[in-house]
PDB file of C-alpha atoms in Angstrom:
ATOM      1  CA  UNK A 114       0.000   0.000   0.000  1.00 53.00           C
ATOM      2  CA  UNK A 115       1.147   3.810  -1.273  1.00 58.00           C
ATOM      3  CA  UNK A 116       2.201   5.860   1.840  1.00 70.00           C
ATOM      4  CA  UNK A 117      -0.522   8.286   0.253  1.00 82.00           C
ATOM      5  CA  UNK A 118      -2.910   5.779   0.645  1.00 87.00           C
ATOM      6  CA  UNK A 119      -2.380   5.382   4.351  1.00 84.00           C
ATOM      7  CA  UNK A 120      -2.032   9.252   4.961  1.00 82.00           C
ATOM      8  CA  UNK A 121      -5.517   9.772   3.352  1.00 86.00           C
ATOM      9  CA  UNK A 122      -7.207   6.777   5.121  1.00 88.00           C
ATOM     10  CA  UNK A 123      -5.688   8.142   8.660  1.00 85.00           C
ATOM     11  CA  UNK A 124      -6.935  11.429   7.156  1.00 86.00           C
ATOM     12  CA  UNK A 125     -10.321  10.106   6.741  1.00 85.00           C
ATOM     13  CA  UNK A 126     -10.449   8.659  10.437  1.00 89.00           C
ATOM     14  CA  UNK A 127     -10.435  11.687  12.247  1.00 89.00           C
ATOM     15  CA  UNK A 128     -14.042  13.387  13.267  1.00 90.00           C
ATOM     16  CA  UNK A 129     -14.461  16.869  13.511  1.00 94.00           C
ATOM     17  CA  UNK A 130     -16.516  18.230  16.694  1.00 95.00           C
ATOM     18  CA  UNK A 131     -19.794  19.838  14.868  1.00 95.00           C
ATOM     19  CA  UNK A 132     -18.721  23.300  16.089  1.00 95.00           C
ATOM     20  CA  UNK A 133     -15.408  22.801  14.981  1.00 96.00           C
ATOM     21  CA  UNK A 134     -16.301  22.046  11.349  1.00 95.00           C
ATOM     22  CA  UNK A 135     -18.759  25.426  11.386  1.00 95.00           C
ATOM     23  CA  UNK A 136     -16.270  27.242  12.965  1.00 95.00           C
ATOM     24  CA  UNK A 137     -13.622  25.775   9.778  1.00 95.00           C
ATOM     25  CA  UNK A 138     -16.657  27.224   7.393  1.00 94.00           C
ATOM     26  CA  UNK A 139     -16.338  30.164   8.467  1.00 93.00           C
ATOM     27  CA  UNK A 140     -12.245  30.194   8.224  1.00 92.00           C
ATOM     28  CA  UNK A 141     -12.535  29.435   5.020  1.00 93.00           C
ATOM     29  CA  UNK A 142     -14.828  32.320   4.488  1.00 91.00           C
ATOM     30  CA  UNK A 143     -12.681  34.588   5.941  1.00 89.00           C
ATOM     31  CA  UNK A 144      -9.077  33.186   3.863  1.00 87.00           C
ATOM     32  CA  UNK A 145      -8.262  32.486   7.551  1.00 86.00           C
ATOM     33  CA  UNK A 146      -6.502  29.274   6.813  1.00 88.00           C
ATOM     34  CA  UNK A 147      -7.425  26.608   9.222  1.00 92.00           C
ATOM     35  CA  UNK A 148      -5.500  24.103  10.393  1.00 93.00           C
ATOM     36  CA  UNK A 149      -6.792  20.720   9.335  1.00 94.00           C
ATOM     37  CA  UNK A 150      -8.918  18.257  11.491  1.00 96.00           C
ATOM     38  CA  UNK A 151      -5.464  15.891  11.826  1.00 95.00           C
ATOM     39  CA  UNK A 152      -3.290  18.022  12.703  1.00 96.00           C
ATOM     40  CA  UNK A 153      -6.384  19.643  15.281  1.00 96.00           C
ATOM     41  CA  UNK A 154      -6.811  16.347  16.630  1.00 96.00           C
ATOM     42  CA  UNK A 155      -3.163  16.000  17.478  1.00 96.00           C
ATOM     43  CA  UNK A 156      -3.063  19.368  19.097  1.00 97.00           C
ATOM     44  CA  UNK A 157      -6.201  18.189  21.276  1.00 97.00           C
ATOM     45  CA  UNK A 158      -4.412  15.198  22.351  1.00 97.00           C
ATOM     46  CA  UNK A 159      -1.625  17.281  23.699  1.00 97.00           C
ATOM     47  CA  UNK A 160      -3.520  19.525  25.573  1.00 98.00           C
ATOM     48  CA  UNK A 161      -5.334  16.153  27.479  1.00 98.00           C
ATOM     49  CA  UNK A 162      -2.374  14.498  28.041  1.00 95.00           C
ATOM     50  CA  UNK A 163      -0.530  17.666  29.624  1.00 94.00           C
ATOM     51  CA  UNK A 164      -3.601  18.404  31.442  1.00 96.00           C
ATOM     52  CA  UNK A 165      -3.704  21.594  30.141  1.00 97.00           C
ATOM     53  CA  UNK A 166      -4.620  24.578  32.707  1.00 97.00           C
ATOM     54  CA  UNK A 167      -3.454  27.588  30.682  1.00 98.00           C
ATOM     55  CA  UNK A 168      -2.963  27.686  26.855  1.00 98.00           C
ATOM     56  CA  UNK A 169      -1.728  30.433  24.467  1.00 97.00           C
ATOM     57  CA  UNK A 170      -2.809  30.552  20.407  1.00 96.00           C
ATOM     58  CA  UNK A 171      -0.843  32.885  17.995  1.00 93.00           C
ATOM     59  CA  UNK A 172      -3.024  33.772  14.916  1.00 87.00           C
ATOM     60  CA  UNK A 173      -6.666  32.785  16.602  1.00 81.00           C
ATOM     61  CA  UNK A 174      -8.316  32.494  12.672  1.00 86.00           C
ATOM     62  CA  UNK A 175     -11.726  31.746  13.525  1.00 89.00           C
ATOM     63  CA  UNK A 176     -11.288  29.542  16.439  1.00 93.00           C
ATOM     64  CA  UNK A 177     -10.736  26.598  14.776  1.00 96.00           C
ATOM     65  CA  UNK A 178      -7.121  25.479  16.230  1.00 95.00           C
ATOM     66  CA  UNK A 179      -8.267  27.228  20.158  1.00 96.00           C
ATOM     67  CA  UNK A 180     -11.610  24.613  20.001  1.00 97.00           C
ATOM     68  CA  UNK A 181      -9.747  21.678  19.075  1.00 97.00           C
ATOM     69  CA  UNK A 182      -7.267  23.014  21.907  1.00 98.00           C
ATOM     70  CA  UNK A 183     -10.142  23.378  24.322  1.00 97.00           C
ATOM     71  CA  UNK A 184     -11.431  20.000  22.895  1.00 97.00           C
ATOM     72  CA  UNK A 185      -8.612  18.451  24.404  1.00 97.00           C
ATOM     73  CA  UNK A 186      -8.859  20.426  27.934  1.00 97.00           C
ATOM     74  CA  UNK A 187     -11.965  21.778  28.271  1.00 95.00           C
ATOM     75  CA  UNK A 188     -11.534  22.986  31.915  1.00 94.00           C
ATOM     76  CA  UNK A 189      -8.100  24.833  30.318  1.00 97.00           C
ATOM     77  CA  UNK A 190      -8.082  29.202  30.666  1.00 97.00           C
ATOM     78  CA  UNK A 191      -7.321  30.003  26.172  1.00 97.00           C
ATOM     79  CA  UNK A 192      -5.465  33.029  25.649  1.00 96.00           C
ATOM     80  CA  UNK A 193      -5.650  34.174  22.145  1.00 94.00           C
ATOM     81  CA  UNK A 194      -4.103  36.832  19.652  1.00 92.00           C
ATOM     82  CA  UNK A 195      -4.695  38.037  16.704  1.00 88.00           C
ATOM     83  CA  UNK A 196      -4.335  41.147  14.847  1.00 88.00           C
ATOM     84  CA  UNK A 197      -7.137  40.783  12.671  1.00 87.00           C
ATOM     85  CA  UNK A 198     -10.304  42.429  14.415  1.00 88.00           C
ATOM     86  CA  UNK A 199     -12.595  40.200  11.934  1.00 90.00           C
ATOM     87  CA  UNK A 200     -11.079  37.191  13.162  1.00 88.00           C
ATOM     88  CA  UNK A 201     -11.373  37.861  16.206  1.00 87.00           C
ATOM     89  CA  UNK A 202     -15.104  38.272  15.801  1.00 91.00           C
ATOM     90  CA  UNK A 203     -15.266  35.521  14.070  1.00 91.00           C
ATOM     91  CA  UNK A 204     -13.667  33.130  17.070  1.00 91.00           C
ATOM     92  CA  UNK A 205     -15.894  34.936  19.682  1.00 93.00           C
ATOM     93  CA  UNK A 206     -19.295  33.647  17.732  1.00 94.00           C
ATOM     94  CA  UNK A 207     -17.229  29.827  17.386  1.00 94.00           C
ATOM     95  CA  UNK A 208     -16.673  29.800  21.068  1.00 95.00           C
ATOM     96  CA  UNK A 209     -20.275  30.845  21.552  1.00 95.00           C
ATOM     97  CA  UNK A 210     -21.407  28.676  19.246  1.00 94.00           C
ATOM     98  CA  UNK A 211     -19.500  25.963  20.624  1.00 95.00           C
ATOM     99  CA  UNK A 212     -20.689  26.898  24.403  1.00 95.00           C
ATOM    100  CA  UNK A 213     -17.336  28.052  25.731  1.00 95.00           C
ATOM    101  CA  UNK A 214     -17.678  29.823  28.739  1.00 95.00           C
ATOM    102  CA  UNK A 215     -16.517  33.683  27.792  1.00 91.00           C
ATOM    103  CA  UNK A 216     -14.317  33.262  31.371  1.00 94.00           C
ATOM    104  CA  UNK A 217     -12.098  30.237  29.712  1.00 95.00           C
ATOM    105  CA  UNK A 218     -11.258  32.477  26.514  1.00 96.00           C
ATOM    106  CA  UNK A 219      -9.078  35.793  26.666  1.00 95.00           C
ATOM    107  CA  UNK A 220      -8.349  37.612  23.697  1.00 93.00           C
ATOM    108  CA  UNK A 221      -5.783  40.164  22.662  1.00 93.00           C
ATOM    109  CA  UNK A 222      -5.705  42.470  19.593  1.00 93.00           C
ATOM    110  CA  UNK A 223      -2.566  43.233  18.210  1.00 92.00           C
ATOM    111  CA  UNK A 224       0.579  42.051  16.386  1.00 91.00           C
ATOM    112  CA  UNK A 225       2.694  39.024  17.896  1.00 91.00           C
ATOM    113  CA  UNK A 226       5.485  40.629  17.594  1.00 91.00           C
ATOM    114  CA  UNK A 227       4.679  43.574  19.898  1.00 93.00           C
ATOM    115  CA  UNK A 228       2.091  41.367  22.501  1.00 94.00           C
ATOM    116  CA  UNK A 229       4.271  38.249  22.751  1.00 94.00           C
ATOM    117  CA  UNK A 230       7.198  39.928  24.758  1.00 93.00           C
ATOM    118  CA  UNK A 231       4.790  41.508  27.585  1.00 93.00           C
ATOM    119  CA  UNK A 232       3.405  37.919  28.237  1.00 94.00           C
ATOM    120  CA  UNK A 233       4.315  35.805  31.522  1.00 93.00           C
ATOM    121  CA  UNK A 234       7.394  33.424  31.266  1.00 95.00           C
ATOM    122  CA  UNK A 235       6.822  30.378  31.836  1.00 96.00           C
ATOM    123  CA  UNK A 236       2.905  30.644  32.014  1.00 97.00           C
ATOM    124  CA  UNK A 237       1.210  28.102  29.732  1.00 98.00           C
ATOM    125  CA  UNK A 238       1.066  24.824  29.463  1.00 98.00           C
ATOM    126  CA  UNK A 239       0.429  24.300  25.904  1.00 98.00           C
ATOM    127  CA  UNK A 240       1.376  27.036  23.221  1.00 98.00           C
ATOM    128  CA  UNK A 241       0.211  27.013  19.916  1.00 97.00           C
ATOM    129  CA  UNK A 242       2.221  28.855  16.602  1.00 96.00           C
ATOM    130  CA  UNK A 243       0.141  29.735  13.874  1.00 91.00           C
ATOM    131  CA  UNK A 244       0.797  33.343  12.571  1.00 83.00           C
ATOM    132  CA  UNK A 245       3.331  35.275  10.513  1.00 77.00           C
ATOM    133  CA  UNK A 246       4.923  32.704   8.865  1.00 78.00           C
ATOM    134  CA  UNK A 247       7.686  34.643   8.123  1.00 81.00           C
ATOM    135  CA  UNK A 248       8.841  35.160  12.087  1.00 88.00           C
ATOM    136  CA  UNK A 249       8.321  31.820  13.235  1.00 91.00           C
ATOM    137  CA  UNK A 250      11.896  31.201  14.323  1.00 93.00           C
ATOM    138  CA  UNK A 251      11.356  34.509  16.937  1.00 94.00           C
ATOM    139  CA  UNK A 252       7.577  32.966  17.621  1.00 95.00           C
ATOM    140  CA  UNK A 253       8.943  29.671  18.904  1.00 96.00           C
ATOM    141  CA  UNK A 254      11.837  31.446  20.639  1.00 95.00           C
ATOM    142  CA  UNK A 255       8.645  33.295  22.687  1.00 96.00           C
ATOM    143  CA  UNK A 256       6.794  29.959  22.627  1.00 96.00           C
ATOM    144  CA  UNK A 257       9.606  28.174  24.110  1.00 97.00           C
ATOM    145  CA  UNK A 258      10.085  31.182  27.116  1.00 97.00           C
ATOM    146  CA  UNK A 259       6.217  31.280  27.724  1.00 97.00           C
ATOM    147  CA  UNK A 260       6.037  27.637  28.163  1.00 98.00           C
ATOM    148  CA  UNK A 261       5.844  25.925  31.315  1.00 97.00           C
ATOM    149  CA  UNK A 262       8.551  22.977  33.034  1.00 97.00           C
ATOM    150  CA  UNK A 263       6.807  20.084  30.692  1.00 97.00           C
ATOM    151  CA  UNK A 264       5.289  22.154  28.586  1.00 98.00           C
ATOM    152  CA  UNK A 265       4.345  21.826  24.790  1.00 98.00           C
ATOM    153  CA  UNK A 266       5.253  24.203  21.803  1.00 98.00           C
ATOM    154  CA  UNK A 267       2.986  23.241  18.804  1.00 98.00           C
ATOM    155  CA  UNK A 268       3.945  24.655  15.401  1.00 97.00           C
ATOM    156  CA  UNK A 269       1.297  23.488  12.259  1.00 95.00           C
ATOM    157  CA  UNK A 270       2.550  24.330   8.916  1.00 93.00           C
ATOM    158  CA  UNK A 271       6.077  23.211   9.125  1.00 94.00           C
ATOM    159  CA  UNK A 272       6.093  21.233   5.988  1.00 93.00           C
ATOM    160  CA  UNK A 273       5.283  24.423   3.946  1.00 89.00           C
ATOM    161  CA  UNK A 274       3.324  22.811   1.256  1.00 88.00           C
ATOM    162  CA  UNK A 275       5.942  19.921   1.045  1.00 89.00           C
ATOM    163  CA  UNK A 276       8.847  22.551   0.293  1.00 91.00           C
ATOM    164  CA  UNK A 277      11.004  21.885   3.258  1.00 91.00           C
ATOM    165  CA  UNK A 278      11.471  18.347   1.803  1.00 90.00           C
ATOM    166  CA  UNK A 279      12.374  19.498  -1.897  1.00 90.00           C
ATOM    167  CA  UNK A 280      16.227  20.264  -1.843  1.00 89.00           C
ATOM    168  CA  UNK A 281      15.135  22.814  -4.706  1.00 90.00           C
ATOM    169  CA  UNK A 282      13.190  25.214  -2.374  1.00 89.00           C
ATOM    170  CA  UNK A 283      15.809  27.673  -1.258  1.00 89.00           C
ATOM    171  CA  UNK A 284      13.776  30.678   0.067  1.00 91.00           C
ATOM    172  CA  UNK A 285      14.207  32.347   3.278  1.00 90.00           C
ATOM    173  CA  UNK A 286      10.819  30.932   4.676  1.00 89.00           C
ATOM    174  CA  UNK A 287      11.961  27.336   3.450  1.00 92.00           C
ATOM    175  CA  UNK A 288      15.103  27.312   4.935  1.00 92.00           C
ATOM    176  CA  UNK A 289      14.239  28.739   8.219  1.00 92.00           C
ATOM    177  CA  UNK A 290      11.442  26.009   8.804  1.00 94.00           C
ATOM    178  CA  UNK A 291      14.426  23.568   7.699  1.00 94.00           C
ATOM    179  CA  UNK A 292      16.590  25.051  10.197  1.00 94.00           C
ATOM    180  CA  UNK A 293      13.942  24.823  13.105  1.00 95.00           C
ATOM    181  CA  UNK A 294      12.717  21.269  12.439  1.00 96.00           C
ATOM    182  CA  UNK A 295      16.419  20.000  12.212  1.00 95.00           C
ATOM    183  CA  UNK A 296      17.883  22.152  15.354  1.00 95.00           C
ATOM    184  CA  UNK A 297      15.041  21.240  17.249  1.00 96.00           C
ATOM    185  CA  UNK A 298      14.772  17.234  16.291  1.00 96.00           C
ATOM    186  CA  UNK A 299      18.686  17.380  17.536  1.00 96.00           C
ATOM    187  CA  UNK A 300      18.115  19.301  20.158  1.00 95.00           C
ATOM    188  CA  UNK A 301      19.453  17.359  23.566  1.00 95.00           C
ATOM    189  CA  UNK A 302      17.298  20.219  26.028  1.00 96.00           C
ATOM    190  CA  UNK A 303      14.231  19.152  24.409  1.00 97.00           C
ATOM    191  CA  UNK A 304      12.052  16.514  23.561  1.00 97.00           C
ATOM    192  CA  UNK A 305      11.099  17.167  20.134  1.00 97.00           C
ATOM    193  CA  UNK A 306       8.770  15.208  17.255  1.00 97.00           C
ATOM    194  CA  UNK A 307       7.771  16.472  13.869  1.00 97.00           C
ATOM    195  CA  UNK A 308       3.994  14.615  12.845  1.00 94.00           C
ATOM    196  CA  UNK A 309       4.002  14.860   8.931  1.00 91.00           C
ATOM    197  CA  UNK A 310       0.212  14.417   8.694  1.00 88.00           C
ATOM    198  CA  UNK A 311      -1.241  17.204   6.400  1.00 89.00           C
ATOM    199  CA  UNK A 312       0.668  20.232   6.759  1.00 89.00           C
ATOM    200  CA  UNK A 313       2.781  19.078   9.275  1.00 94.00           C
ATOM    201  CA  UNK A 314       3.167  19.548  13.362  1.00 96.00           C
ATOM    202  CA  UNK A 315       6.462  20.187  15.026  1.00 97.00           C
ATOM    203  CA  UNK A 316       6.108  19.217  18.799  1.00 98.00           C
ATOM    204  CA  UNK A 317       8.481  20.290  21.357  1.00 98.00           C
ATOM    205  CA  UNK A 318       8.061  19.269  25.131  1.00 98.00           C
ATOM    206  CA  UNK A 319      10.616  21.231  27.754  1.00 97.00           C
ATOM    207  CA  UNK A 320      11.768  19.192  30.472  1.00 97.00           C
ATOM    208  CA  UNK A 321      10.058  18.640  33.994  1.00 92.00           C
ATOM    209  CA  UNK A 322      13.013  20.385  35.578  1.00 74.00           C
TER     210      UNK A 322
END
């Protein structure tokens, strides 16, 4: 059997939460780019198994990656940002939809790049990367100081369409997602897996102490 095969029957496994699969409608809608329901069922399963109290999302979309987050620890605090004032909107009706309680989700308007250095170190238990493609090496440098002791940095998109794996693909965005996947995967202060289902999911777990 085709390794394609396999990838699209795991692919077609995976069930998508009603309100996550309106709240992906509406994504798509917006161009927001969702991530897909494999790689949001992995990111669920990381939040349950940390037992995930607090959790940070850069680039909220329209909720889609936060609910599968919250799907995965539902009694978890979600603190989201986004620059985008529509999706932020957007999110806010998915989590209503989807009968979060407003007290589990926070949300802040404004660029990464100028909220991500006022946050708490070593706050969250589960931090989620999915913005700006073109600073994600200084994203998961924040990721990795907002993270709690046994915490989880989750980065979707890291296969970049397949690029990362053509030797062809030379441009900056390539080779800095090359970089982080094969620093991090080598990494000895980390415990580090890359999930190659859809777009990709780099996972990287710091140390209990």
């Amino acid at each position: 059997m085709s390794s394609s095969a396999v990838a699209r029957f795991a692919r077609e496994q995976v069930v998508e939460p009603d309100a996550i699969a309106r709240a992906r409608q509406t994504a798509l809608e917006l161009g927001a780019a969702p991530i897909s329901p494999s790689v949001g069922a992995q990111c669920a399963v990381i939040a349950a198994a940390t037992g995930a109290r607090s959790m940070i999302e850069i680039g909220r979309g329209a909720g889609v990656s936060g609910l599968w987050l919250l799907h995965g620890a539902p009694d978890a605090v979600l603190t989201t940002i986004d620059k985008e004032p529509e999706h932020l909107a957007a999110a806010r009706e998915s989590f209503a939809a989807a009968r979060v309680p407003s007290s589990r989700v926070r949300a802040i308007r404004g660029r990464a790049a100028d909220v991500l250095p006022r946050m708490n170190e070593a706050a969250y238990d589960v931090v989620l990367i999915d913005a700006d493609q073109d600073q994600i090496i200084d994203y998961v440098a924040h990721g990795l100081r907002l993270a709690r002791p046994g915490g989880t940095v989750l980065v979707p998109r890291v296969l970049a369409g397949g690029r990362v794996a053509d030797p062809v693909a030379r441009d900056a965005h390539t080779s800095d997602l090359r970089s982080l996947i094969s620093e991090t995967l080598g990494s000895s202060s980390v415990f580090a897996s890359l999930n190659t289902a859809d777009e990709g999911l780099l996972q990287i777990t710091l140390p209990r102490s």
